[in-house]
Structures are given as C-alpha cells and as structure tokens.
Tab-separated table of C-alpha atoms in Angstrom:
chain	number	residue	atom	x	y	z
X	169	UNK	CA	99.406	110.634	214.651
X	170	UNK	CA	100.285	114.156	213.900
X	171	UNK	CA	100.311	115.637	210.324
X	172	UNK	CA	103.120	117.465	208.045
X	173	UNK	CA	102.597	120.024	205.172
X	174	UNK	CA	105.235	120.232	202.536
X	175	UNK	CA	106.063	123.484	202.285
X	176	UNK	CA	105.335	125.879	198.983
X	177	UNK	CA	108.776	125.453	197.374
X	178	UNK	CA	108.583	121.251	197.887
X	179	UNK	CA	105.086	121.236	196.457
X	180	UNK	CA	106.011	123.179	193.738
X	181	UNK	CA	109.067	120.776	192.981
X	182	UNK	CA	107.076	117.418	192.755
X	183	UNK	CA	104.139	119.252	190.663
X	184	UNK	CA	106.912	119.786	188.074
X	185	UNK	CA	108.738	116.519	188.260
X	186	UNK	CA	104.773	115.061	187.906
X	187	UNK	CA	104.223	117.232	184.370
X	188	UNK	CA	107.826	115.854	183.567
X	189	UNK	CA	106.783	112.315	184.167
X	190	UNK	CA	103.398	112.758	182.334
X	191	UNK	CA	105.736	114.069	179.251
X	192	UNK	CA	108.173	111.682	178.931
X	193	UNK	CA	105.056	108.821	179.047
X	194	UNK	CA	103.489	110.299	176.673
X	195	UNK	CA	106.466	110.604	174.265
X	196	UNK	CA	107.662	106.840	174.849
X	197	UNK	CA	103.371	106.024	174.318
X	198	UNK	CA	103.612	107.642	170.941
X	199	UNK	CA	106.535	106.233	169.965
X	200	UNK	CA	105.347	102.856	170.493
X	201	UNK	CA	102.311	103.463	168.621
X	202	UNK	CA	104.217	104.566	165.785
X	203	UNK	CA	106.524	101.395	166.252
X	204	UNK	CA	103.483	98.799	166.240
X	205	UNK	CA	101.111	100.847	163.624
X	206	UNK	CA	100.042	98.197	161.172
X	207	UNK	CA	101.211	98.472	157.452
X	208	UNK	CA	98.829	100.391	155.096
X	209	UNK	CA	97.028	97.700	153.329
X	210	UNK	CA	96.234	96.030	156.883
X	211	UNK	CA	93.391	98.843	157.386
X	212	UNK	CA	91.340	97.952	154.313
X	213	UNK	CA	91.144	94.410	156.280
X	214	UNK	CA	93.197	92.718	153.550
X	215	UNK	CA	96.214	90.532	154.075
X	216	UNK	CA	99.898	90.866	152.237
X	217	UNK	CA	101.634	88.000	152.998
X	218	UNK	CA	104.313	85.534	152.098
X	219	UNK	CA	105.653	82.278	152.556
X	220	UNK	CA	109.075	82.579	153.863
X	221	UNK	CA	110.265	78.776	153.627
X	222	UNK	CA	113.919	79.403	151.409
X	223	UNK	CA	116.235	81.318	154.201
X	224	UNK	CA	119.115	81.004	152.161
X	225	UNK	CA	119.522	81.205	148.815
X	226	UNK	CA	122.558	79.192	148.380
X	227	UNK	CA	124.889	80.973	150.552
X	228	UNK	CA	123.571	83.803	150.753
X	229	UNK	CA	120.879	84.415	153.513
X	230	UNK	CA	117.705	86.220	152.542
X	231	UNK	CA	116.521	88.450	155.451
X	232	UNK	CA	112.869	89.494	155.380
X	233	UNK	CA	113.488	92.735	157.194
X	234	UNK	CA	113.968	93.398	153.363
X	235	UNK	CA	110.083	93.715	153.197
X	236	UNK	CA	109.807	96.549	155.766
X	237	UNK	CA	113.047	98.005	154.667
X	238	UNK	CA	111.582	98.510	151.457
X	239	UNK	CA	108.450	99.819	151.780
X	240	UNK	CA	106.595	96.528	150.821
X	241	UNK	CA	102.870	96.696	152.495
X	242	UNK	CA	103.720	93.386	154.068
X	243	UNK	CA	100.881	92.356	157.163
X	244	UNK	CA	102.095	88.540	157.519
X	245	UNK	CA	105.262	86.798	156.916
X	246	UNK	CA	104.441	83.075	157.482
X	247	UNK	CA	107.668	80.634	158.096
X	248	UNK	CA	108.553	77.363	157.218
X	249	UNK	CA	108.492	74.450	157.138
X	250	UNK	CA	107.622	73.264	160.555
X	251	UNK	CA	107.895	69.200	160.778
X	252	UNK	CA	107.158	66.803	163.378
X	253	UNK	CA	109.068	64.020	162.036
X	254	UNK	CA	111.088	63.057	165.784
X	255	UNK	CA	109.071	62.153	169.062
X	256	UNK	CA	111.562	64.345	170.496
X	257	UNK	CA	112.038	67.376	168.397
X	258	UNK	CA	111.063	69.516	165.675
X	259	UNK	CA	112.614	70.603	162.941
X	260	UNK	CA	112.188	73.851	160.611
X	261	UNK	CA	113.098	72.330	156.940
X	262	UNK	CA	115.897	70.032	157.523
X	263	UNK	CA	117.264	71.402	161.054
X	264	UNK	CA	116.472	71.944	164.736
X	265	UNK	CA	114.960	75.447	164.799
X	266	UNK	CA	117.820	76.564	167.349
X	267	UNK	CA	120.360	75.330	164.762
X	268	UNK	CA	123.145	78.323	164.379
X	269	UNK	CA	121.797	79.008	160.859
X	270	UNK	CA	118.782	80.057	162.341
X	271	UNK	CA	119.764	82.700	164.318
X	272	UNK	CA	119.720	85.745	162.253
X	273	UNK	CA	116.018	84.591	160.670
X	274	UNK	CA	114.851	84.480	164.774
X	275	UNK	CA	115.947	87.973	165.317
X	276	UNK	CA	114.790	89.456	162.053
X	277	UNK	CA	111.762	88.175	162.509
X	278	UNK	CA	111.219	89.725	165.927
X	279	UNK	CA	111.924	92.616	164.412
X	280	UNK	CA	109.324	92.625	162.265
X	281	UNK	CA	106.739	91.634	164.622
X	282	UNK	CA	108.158	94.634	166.530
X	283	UNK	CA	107.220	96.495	163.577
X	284	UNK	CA	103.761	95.786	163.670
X	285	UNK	CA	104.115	92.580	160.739
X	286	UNK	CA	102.672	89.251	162.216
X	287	UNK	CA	104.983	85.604	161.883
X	288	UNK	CA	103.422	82.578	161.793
X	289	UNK	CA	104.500	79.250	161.583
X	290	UNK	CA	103.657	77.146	158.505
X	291	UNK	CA	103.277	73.265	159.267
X	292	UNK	CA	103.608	70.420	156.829
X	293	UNK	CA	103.306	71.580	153.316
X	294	UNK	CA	104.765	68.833	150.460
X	295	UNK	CA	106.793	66.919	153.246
X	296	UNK	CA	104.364	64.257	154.749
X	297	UNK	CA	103.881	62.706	158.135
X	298	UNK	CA	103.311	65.966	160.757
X	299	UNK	CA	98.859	65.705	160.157
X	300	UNK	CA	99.734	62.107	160.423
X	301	UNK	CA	101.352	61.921	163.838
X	302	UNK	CA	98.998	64.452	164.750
X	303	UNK	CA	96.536	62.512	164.004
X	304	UNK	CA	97.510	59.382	165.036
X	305	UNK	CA	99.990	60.111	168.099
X	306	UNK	CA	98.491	63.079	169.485
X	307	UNK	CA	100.028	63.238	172.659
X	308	UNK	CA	103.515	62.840	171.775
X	309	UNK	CA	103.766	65.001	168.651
X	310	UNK	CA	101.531	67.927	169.576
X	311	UNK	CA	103.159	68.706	173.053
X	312	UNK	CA	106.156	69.451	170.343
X	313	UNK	CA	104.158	72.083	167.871
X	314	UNK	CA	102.947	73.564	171.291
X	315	UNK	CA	106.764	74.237	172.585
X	316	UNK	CA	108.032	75.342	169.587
X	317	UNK	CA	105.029	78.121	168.503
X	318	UNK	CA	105.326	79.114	172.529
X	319	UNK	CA	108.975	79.141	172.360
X	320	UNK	CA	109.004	81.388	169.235
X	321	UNK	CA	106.840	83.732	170.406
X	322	UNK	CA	104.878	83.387	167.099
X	323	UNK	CA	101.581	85.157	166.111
X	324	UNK	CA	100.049	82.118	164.785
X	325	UNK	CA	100.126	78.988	162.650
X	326	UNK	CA	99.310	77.751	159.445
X	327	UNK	CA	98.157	74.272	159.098
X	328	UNK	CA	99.023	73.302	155.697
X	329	UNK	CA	97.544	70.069	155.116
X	330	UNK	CA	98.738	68.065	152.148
X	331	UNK	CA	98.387	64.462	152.916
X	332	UNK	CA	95.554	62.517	154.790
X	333	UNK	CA	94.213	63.714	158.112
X	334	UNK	CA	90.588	62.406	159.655
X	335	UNK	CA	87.574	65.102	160.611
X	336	UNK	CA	88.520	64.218	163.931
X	337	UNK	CA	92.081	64.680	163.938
X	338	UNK	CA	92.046	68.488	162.548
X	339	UNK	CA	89.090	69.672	164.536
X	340	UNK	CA	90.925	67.992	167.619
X	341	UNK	CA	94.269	69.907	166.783
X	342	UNK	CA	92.737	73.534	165.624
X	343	UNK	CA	90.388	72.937	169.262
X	344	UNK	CA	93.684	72.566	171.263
X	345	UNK	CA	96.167	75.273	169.819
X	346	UNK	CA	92.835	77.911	170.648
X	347	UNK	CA	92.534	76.668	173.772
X	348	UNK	CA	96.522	76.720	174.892
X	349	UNK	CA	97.139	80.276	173.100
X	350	UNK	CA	93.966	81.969	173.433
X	351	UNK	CA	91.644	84.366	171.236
X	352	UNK	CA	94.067	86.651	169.808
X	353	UNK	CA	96.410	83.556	168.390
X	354	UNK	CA	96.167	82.961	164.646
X	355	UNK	CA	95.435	79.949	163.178
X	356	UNK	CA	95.172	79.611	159.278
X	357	UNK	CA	95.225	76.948	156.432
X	358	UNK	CA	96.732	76.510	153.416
X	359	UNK	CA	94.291	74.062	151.336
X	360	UNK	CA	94.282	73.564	147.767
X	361	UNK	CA	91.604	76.306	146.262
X	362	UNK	CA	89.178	73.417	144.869
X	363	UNK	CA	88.700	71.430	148.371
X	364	UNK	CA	86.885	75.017	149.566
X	365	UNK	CA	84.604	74.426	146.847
X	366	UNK	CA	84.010	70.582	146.651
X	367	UNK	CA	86.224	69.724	144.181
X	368	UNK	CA	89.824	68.185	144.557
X	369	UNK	CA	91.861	68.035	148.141
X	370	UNK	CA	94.737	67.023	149.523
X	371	UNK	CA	93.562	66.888	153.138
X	372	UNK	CA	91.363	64.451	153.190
X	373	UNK	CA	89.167	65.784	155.562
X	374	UNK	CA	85.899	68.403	154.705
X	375	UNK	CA	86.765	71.549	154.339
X	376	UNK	CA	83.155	72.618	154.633
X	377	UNK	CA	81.967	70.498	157.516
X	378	UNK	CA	85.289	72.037	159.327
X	379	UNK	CA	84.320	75.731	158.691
X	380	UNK	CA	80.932	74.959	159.881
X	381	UNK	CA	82.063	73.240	163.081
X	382	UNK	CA	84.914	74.914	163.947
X	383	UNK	CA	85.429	78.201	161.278
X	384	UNK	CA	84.927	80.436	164.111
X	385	UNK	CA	88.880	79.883	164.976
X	386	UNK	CA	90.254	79.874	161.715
X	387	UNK	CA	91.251	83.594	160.651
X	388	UNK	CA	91.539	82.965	157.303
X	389	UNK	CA	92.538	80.439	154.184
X	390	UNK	CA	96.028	80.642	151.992
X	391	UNK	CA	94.104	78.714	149.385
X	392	UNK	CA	96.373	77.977	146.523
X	393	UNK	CA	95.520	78.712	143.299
X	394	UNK	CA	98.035	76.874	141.278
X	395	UNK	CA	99.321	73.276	140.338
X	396	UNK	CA	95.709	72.560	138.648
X	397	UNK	CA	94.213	73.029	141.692
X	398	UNK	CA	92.612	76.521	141.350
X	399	UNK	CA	93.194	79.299	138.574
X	400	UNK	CA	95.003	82.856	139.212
X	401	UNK	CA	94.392	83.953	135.941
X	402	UNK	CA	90.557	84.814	136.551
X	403	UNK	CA	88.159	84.932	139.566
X	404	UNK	CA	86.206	82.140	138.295
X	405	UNK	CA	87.631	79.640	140.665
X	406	UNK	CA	87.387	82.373	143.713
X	407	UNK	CA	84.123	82.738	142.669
X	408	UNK	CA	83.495	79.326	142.959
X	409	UNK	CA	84.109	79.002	146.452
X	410	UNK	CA	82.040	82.034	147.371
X	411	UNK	CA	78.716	80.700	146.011
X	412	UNK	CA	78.851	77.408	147.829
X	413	UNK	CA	77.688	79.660	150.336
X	414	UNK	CA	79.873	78.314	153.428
X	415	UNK	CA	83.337	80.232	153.166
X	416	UNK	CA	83.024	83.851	152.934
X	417	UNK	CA	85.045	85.959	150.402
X	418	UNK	CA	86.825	87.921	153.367
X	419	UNK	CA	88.079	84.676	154.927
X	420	UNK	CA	89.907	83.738	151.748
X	421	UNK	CA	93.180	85.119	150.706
X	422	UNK	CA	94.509	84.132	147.045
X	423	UNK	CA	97.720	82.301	147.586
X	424	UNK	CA	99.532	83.159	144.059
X	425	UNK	CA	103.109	81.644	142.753
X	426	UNK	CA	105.130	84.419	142.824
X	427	UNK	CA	107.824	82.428	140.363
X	428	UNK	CA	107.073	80.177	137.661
X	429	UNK	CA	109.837	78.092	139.166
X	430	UNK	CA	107.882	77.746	142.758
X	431	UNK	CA	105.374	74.910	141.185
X	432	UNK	CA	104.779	72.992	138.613
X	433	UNK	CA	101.791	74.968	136.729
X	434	UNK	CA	99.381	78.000	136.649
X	435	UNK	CA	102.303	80.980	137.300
X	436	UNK	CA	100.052	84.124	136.761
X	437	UNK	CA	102.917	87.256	136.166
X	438	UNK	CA	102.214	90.577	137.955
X	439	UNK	CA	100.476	92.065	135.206
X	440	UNK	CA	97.679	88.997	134.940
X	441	UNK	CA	97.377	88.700	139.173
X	442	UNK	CA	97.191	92.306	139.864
X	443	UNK	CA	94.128	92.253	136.791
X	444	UNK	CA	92.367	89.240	138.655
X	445	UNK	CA	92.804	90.749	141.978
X	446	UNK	CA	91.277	94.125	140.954
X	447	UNK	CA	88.595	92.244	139.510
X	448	UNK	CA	87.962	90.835	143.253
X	449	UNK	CA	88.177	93.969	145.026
X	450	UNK	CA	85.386	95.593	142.702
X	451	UNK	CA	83.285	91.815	143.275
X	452	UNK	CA	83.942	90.937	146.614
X	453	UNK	CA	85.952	94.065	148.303
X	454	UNK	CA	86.196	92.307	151.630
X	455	UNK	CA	88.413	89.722	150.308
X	456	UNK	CA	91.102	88.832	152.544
X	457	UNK	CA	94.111	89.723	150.096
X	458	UNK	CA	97.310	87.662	148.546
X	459	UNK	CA	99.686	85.575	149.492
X	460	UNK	CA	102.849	84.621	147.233
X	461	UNK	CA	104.498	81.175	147.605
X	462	UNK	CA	107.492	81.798	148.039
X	463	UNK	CA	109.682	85.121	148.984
X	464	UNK	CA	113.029	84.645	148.386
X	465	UNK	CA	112.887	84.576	144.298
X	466	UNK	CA	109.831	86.749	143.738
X	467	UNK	CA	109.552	88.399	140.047
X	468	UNK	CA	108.052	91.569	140.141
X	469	UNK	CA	106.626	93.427	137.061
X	470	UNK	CA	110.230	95.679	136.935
X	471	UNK	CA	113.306	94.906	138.442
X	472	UNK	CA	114.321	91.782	140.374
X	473	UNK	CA	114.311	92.616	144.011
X	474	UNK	CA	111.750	90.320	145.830
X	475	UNK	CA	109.871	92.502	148.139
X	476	UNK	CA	108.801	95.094	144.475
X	477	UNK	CA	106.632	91.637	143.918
X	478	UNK	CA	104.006	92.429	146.940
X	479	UNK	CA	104.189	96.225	146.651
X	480	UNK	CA	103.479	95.274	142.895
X	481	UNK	CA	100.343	92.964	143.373
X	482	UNK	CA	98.599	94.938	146.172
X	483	UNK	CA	98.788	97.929	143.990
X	484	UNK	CA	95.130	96.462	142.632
X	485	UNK	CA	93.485	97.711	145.846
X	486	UNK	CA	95.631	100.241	147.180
C-alpha cells in the first residue's frame, strides 16, 4: 500500500470548502432555532391555549395561523372534537378527518407546530360515547385514537371526559397512549374544575385517586371554570383545588369562556379574568396559565378580532 499527499494548493481548497460547510450549518442551525423558539409566555412555564373546535364560521373558515400572525402569545392550540363513534373510523366533529374541508386546518396547523406552538387533539367533550367504547371495547376503538393522533403528527391529546368512564378504563387508556408515543407526548384533561376538588364531575371516575396513580403522565388539567362547575370571577374555586393537597397549582390551567355565547353560565369578560388571573400569579406564580373555550368568536377587551382575546388575558403575567 503506498501513500499520496495532496499537494499545497488541493489542501488549501478543501480547508476552505470545510469553513464554507461549517458556515452554511451554522446559518441553517440558527435559523431553525429561531423557527422553533417557543412563544414568550411559554418561558415563565405557563400555558396560552385554546380550544379550536369551530373551523368554520359559517362559510367562512377560521385559520389559526391568525394567532401567530398576530402576535398572540399562543403555546397550545388544542383541536376538536375527536369521536369514536364507528368501529371503523373516526371522525373530527361531524366528518372523517381527511374530509376535503379539512385540508387547509391540517396544513395550518403544521405550520404552527413548525412555529414552535404545540396541537393536540381534544377527545369527547359534550358528544357522548368515545370514554364509553373506550372503556368498554378497548380493542376496537382505541387502535382508532392511536392511528389518527399518529397519523396527524399531533403533540398530544386531551381527554375530555364528560360522561361515565370506570377507574379502570382511564388509567388503562392514559397507560397505553404513554406507552405507544413515548415521554415527550402530551396528554391532558379537560375535567370540570369541582371534580379536582371533590365536588361535582362529569367523569365518573376519581380525579384524585387518578393523579395519585397515574399524574406522573398527565402534563396538565384544562379544568373548566364555568357552567356552575367552577368560578372565573375569583380564585376561590382555584384555590380550592390547591389545598386538597393532591393537584398542584402548576398542573392546573384555568379553562375560561372566552364568549358568553360558548356556555350556558359564568362568562367572566377580559377585564374580570385578567383581575382573577393576576390574583393567581401573585398566589400561586407557577400556575399553569389559561385556556379559552372556544377560538373562533373570542371577545377581547377592544376590538373584535379573536386572537386580541389571549394577548388580552395573558397580559396579567406578562
């Protein structure tokens, strides 16, 4: 085996087309950092999220790249409604989620996850049976939430649980979606605000004896604090759930009505939420942030554009 030497000139050549290379990776690293950096209020550790269940407003489709576009300090845009009501496919509100309406929502939202914002998927809600099925016929329904969250390339889920589902059934289900999507998946809840502190719930299941078993893989809760079922207005009802001493205040985001039309009580406007939720930064300043159910018609303190609503409430801690 006999050995070459490049000569001066050659070494010389691939030294510089090495710093060029090192450049150029560095830019497109950069770049992507910048692309991905989270939004602002996502390094105090709180949440800004929405529900994102109305895609069209009549005709008109309502694009939540209008968040980002706007400047709203949005961290989570969670979609819905998922339903298992088929053995042999799911639907997002009344259609398949590959239905042609769909279409624009898919690549808007990859857009925003490209962005930095995370999607999940929000399961169940007012329309019964999914927690049923899951319950009940395990093996045929949850093979279908598996596809469609995999398919989606979604960040996580919510499990919004509003009819009756055993201890069993939910541990089973929240055991099975860590295990098949791994650590960095995210699975939250939407319970009513009084089952996380032993009054009233729609789940039917313990929402303590859950967090102690299995809170470890639940990132946080949309608890809702409307509908009689928790209070906006005041931290009294947050405060509530904090000294029962089993769910921590940064594991609890306040899930708020951001119209008065989006349920059928407890609407707190701008001016009253933002007051509450500065009240809980200066109590518990690790709480996990808002939520508003819905998007689409959002009334912020001025104006009428939907996304001024979130840059309007997470004013109180920014």
């Amino acid at each position: 085996m006999s050995l070459h030497f490049a000569s001066p000139t050659r070494v010389g050549g691939v030294r510089a087309v090495l710093i060029a290379l090192v450049a150029v990776a560095a830019a497109v690293t950069v770049a992507l950092l910048v692309a991905v950096q989270p939004p602002a209020s996502a390094v105090d550790g709180k949440h800004a999220a929405v529900y994102y269940q109305t895609q069209y407003d009549g005709d008109r489709y309502v694009s939540p790249l209008e968040l980002t576009a706007n400047g709203a300090p949005v961290t989570d845009v969670i979609v819905g409604a998922v339903h298992l009501n088929s053995p042999t496919e799911v639907h997002l509100n009344d259609d398949p989620p590959d239905a042609a309406k769909y279409e624009q929502m898919w690549a808007d939202l990859r857009s925003l996850q490209d962005g930095g914002v995370q999607v999940l998927g929000m399961v169940g809600g007012a329309a019964h049976g999914s927690f049923q099925r899951l319950d009940t016929e395990f093996d045929t329904y949850y093979p279908l939430l598996k596809d469609f969250l995999s398919t989606r390339g979604l960040d996580g889920v919510d499990l919004n649980v509003e009819e009756e589902m055993s201890q069993q059934g939910i541990q089973r289900l929240i055991t099975a979606l860590r295990a098949d999507f791994g650590p960095d998946f995210l699975i939250t809840m939407g319970p009513v605000a009084s089952a996380l502190s032993g009054g009233g719930n729609l789940s039917g299941f313990d929402y303590d004896q859950l967090y102690r078993e299995v809170g470890g893989e639940i990132a946080w809760f949309n608890a809702q604090f409307y509908n009689g079922w928790g209070d906006a207005s005041s931290t009294a009802d947050f405060d509530a759930i904090v000294e029962r001493g089993v769910i921590p205040a940064e594991r609890i985001s306040v899930t708020a009505l951001t119209n008065q039309g989006n349920g059928g009580s407890g609407y707190v406007d701008v001016e009253g939420l933002r007051a509450t939720l500065s009240a809980l930064q200066a109590e518990h300043p690790n709480f996990a942030g808002v939520t508003g159910w819905e998007y689409f018609n959002s009334q912020p303190a001025t104006g009428s554009d939907p996304w001024q609503w979130l840059i309007d409430v997470t004013g109180a801690w920014s």
